[in-house]
PDB file of N, CA and C in Angstrom:
ATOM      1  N   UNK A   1      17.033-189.455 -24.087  1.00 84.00           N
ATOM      2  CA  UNK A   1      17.058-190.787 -24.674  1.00 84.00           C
ATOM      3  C   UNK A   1      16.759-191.824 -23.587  1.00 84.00           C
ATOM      4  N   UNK A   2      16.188-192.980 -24.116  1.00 91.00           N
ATOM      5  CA  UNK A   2      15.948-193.790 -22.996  1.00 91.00           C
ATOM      6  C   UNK A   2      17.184-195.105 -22.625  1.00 91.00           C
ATOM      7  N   UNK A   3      16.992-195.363 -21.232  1.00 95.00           N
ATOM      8  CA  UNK A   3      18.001-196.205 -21.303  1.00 95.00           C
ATOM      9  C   UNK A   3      18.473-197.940 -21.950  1.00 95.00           C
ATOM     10  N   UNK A   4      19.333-198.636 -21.869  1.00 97.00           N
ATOM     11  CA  UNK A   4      19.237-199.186 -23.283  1.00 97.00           C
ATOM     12  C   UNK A   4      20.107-200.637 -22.285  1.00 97.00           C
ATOM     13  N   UNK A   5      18.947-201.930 -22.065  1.00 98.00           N
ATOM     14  CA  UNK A   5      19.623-203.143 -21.265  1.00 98.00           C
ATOM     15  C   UNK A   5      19.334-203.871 -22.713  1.00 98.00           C
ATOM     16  N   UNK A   6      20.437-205.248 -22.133  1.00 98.00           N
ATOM     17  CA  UNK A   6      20.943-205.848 -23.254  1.00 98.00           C
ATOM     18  C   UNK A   6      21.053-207.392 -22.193  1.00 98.00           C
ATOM     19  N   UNK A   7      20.058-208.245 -21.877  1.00 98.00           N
ATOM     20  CA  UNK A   7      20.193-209.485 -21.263  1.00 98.00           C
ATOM     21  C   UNK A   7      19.833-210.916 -22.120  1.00 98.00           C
ATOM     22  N   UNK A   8      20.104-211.561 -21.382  1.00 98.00           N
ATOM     23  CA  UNK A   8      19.718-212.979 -22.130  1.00 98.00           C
ATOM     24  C   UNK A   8      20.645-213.129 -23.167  1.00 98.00           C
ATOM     25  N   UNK A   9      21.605-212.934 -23.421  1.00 98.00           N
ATOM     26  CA  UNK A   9      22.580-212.792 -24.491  1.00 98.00           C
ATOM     27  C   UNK A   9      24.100-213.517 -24.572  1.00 98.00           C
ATOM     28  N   UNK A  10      24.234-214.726 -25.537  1.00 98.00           N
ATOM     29  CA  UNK A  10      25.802-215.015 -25.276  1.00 98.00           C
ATOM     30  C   UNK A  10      26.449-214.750 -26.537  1.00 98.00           C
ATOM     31  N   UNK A  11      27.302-213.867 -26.532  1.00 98.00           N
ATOM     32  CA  UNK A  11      28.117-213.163 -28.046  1.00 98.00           C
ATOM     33  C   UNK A  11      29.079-213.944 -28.437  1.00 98.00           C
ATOM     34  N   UNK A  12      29.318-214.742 -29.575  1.00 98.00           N
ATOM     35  CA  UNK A  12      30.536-214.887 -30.159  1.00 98.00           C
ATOM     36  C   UNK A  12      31.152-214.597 -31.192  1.00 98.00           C
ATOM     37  N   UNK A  13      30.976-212.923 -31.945  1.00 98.00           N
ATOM     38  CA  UNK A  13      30.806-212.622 -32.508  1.00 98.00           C
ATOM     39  C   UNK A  13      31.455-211.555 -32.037  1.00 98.00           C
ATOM     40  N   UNK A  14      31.911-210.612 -33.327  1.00 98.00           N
ATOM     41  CA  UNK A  14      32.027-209.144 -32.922  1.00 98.00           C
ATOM     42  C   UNK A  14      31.022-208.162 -32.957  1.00 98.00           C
ATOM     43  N   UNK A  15      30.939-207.795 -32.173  1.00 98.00           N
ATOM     44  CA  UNK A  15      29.385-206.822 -32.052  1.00 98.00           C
ATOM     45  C   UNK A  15      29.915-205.096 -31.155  1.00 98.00           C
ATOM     46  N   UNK A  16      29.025-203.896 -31.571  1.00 98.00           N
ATOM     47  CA  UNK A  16      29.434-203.055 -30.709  1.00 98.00           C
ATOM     48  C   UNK A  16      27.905-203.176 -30.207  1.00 98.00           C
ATOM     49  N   UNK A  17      27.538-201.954 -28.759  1.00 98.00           N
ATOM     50  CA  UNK A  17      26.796-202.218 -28.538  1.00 98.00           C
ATOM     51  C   UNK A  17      26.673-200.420 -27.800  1.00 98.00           C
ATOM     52  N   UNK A  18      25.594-199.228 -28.437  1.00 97.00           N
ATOM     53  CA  UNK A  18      25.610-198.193 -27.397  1.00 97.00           C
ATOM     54  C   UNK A  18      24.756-197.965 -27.172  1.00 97.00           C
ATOM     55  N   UNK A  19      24.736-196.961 -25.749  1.00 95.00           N
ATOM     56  CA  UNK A  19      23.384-196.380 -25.561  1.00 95.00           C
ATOM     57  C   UNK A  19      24.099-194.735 -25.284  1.00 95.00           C
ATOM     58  N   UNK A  20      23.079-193.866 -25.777  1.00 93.00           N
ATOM     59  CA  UNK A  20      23.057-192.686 -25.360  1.00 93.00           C
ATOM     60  C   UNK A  20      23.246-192.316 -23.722  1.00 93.00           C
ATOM     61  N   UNK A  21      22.568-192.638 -22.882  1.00 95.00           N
ATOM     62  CA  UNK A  21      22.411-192.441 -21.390  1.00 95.00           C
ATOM     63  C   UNK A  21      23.494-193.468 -21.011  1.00 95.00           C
ATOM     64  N   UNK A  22      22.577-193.979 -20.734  1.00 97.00           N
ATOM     65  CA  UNK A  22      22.957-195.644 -19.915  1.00 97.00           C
ATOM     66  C   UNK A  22      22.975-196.640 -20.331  1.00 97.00           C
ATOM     67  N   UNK A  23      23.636-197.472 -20.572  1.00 98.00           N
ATOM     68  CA  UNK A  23      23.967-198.928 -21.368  1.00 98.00           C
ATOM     69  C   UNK A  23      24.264-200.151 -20.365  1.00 98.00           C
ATOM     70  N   UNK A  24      23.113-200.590 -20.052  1.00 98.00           N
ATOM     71  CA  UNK A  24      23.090-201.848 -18.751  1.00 98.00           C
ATOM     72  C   UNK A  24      23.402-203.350 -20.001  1.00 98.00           C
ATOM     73  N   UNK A  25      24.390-204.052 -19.587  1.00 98.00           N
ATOM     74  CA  UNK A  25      24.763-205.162 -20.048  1.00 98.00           C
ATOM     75  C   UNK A  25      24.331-206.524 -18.542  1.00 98.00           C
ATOM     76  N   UNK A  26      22.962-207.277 -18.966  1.00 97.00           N
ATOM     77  CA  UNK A  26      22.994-208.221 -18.235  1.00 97.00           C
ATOM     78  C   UNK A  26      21.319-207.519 -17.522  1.00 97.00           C
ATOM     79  N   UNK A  27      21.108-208.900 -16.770  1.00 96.00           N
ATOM     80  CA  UNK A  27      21.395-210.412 -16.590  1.00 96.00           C
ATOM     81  C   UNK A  27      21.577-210.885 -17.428  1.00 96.00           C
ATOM     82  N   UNK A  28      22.466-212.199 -17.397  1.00 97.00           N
ATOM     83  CA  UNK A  28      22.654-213.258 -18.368  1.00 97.00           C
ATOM     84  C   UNK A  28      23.238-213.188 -19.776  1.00 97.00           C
ATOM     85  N   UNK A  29      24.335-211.901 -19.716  1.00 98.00           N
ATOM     86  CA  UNK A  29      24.847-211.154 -20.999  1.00 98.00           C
ATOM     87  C   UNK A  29      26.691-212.136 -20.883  1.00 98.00           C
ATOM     88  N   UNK A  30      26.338-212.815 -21.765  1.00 98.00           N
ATOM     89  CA  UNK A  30      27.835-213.181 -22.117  1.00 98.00           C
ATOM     90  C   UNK A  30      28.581-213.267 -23.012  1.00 98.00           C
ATOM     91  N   UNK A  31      30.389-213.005 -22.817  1.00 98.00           N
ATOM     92  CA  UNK A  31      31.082-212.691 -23.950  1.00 98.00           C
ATOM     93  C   UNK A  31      31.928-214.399 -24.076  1.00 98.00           C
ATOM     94  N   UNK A  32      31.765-214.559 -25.320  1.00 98.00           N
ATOM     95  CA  UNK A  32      32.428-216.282 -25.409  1.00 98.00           C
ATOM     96  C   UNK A  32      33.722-216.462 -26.493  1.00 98.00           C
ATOM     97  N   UNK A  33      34.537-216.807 -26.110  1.00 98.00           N
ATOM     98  CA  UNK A  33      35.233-217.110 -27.214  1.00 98.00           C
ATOM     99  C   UNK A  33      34.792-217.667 -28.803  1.00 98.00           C
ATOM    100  N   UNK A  34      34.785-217.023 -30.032  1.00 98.00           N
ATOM    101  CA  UNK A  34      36.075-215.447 -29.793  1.00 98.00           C
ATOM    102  C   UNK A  34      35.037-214.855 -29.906  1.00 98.00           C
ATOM    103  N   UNK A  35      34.535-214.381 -29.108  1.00 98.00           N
ATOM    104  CA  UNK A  35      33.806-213.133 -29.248  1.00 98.00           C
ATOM    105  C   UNK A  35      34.607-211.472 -28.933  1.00 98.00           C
ATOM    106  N   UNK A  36      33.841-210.514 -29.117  1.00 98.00           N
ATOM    107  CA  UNK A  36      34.269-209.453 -29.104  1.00 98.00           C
ATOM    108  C   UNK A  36      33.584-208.199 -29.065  1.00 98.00           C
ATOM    109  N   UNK A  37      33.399-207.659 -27.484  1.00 98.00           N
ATOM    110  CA  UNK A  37      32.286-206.909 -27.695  1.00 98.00           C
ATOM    111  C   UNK A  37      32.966-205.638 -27.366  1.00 98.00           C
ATOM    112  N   UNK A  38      32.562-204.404 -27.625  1.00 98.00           N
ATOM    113  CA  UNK A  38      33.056-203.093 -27.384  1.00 98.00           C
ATOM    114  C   UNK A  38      31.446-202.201 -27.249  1.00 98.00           C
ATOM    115  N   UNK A  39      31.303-202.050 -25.589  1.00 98.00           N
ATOM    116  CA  UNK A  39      30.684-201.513 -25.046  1.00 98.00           C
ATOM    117  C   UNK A  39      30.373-199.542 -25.201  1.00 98.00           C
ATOM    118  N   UNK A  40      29.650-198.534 -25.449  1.00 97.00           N
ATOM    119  CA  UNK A  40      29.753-197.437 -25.396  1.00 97.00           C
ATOM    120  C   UNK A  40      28.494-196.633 -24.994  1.00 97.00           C
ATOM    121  N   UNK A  41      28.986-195.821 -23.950  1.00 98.00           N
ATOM    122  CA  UNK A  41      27.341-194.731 -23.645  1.00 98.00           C
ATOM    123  C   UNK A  41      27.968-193.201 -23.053  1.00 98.00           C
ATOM    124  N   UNK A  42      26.971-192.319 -23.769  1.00 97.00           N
ATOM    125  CA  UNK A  42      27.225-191.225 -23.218  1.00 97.00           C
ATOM    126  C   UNK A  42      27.080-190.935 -21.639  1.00 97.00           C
ATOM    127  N   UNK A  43      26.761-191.793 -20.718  1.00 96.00           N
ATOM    128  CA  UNK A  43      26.926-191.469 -19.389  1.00 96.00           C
ATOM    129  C   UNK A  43      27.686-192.547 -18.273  1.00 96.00           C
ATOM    130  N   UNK A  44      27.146-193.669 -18.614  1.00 97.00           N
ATOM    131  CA  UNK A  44      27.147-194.583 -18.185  1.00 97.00           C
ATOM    132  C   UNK A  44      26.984-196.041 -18.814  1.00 97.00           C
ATOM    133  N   UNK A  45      27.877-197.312 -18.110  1.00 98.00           N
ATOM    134  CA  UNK A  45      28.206-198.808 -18.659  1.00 98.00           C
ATOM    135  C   UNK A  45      27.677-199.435 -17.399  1.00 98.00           C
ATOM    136  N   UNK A  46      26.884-200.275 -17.163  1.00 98.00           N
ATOM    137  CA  UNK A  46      26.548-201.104 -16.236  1.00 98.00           C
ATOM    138  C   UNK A  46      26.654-202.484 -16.482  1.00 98.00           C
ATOM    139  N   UNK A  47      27.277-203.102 -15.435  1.00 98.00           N
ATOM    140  CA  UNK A  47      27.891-204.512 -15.958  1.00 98.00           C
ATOM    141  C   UNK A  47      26.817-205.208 -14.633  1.00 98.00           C
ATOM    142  N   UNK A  48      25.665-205.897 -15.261  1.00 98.00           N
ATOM    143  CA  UNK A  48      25.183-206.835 -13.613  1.00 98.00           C
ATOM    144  C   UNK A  48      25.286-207.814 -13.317  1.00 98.00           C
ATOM    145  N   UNK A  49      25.155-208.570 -12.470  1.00 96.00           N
ATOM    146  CA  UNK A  49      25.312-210.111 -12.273  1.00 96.00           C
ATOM    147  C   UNK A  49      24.599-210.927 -13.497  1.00 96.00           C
ATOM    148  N   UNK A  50      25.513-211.804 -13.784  1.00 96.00           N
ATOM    149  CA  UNK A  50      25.782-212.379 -14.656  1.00 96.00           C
ATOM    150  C   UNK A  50      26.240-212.321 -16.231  1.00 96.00           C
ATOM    151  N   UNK A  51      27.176-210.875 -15.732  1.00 98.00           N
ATOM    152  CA  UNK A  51      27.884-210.550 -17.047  1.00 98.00           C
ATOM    153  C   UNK A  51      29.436-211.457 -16.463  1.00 98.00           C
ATOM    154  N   UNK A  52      29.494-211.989 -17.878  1.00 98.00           N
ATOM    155  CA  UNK A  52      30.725-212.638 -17.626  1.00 98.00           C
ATOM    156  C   UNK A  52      31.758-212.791 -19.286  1.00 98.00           C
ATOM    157  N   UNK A  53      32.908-212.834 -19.358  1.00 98.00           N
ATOM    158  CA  UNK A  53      33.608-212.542 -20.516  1.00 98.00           C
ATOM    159  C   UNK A  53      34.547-213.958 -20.359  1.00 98.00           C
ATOM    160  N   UNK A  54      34.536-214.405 -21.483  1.00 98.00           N
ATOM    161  CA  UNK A  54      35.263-216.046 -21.045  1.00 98.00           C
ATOM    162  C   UNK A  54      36.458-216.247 -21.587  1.00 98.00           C
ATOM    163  N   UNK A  55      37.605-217.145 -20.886  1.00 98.00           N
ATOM    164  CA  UNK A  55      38.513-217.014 -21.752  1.00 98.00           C
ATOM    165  C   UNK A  55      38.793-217.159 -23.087  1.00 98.00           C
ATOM    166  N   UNK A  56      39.700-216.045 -23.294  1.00 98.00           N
ATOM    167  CA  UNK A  56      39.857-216.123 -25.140  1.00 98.00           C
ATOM    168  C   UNK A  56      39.072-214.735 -25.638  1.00 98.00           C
ATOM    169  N   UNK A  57      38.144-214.688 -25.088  1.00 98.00           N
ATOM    170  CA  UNK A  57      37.104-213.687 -25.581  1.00 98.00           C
ATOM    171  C   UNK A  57      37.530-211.879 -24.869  1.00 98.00           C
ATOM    172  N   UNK A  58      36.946-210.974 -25.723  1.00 98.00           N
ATOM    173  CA  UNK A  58      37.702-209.562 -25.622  1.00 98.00           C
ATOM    174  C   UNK A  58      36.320-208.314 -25.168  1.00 98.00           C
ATOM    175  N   UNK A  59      36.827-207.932 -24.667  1.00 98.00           N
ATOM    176  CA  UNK A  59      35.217-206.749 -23.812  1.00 98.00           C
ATOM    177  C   UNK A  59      36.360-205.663 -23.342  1.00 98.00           C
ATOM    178  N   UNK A  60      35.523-204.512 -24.371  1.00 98.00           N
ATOM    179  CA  UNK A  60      36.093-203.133 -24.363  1.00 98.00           C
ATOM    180  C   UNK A  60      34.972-202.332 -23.840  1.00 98.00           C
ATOM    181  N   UNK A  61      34.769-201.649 -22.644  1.00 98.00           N
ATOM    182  CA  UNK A  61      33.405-200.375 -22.877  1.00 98.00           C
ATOM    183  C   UNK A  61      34.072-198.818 -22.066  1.00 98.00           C
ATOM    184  N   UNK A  62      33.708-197.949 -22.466  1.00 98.00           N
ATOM    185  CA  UNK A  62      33.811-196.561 -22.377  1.00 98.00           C
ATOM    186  C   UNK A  62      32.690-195.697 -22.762  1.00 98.00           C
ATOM    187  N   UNK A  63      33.010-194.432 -22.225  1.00 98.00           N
ATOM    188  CA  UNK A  63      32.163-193.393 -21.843  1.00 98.00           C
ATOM    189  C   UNK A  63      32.674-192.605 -22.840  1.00 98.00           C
ATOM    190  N   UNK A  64      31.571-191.718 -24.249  1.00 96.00           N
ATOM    191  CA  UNK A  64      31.711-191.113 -25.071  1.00 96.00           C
ATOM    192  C   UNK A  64      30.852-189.726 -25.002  1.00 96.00           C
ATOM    193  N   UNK A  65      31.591-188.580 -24.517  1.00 94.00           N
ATOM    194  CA  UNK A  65      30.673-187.704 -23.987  1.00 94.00           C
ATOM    195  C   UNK A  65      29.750-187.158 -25.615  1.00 94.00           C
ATOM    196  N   UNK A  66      30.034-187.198 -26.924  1.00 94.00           N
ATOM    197  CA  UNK A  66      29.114-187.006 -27.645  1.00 94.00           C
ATOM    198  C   UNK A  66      28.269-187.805 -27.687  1.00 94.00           C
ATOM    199  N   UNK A  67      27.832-188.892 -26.999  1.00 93.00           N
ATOM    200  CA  UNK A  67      26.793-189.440 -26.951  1.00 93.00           C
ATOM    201  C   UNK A  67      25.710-189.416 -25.976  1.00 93.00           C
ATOM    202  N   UNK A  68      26.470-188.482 -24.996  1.00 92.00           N
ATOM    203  CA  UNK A  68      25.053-188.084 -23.962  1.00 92.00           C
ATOM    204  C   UNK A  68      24.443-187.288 -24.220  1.00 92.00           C
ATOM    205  N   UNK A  69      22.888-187.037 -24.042  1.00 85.00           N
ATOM    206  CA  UNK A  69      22.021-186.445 -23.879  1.00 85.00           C
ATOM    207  C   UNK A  69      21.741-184.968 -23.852  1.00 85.00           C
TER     208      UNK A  69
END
């Protein structure tokens, strides 16, 4: 599976978000009040500069081995 970025983004909303492999969140990926994001990939979560979660707002991510590859 290929890997799966998610930038330019400000959530205030509840949203999930997976990737099979690798799940890169960012540049410019933000969580805003009330938002609510719950992160998931079968290998790997990458958080890069300019991921940021603001107060009030909720960010869950984990590693689901039925979802790797």
């Amino acid at each position: 599976c290929d890997p799966v970025t998610i930038s330019n983004l400000t959530v205030t909303t509840t949203e999930t978000y997976t990737g099979c492999g690798t799940l890169t969140l960012g540049p410019a990926f933000r969580v805003e009040t009330p938002g609510n994001v719950t992160a998931h990939a079968g290998v790997r979560v990458i958080l890069t500069n300019g991921f940021s979660v603001g107060s009030g707002a909720t960010f869950h991510a984990g590693i689901d081995p039925a979802l790797a590859p």
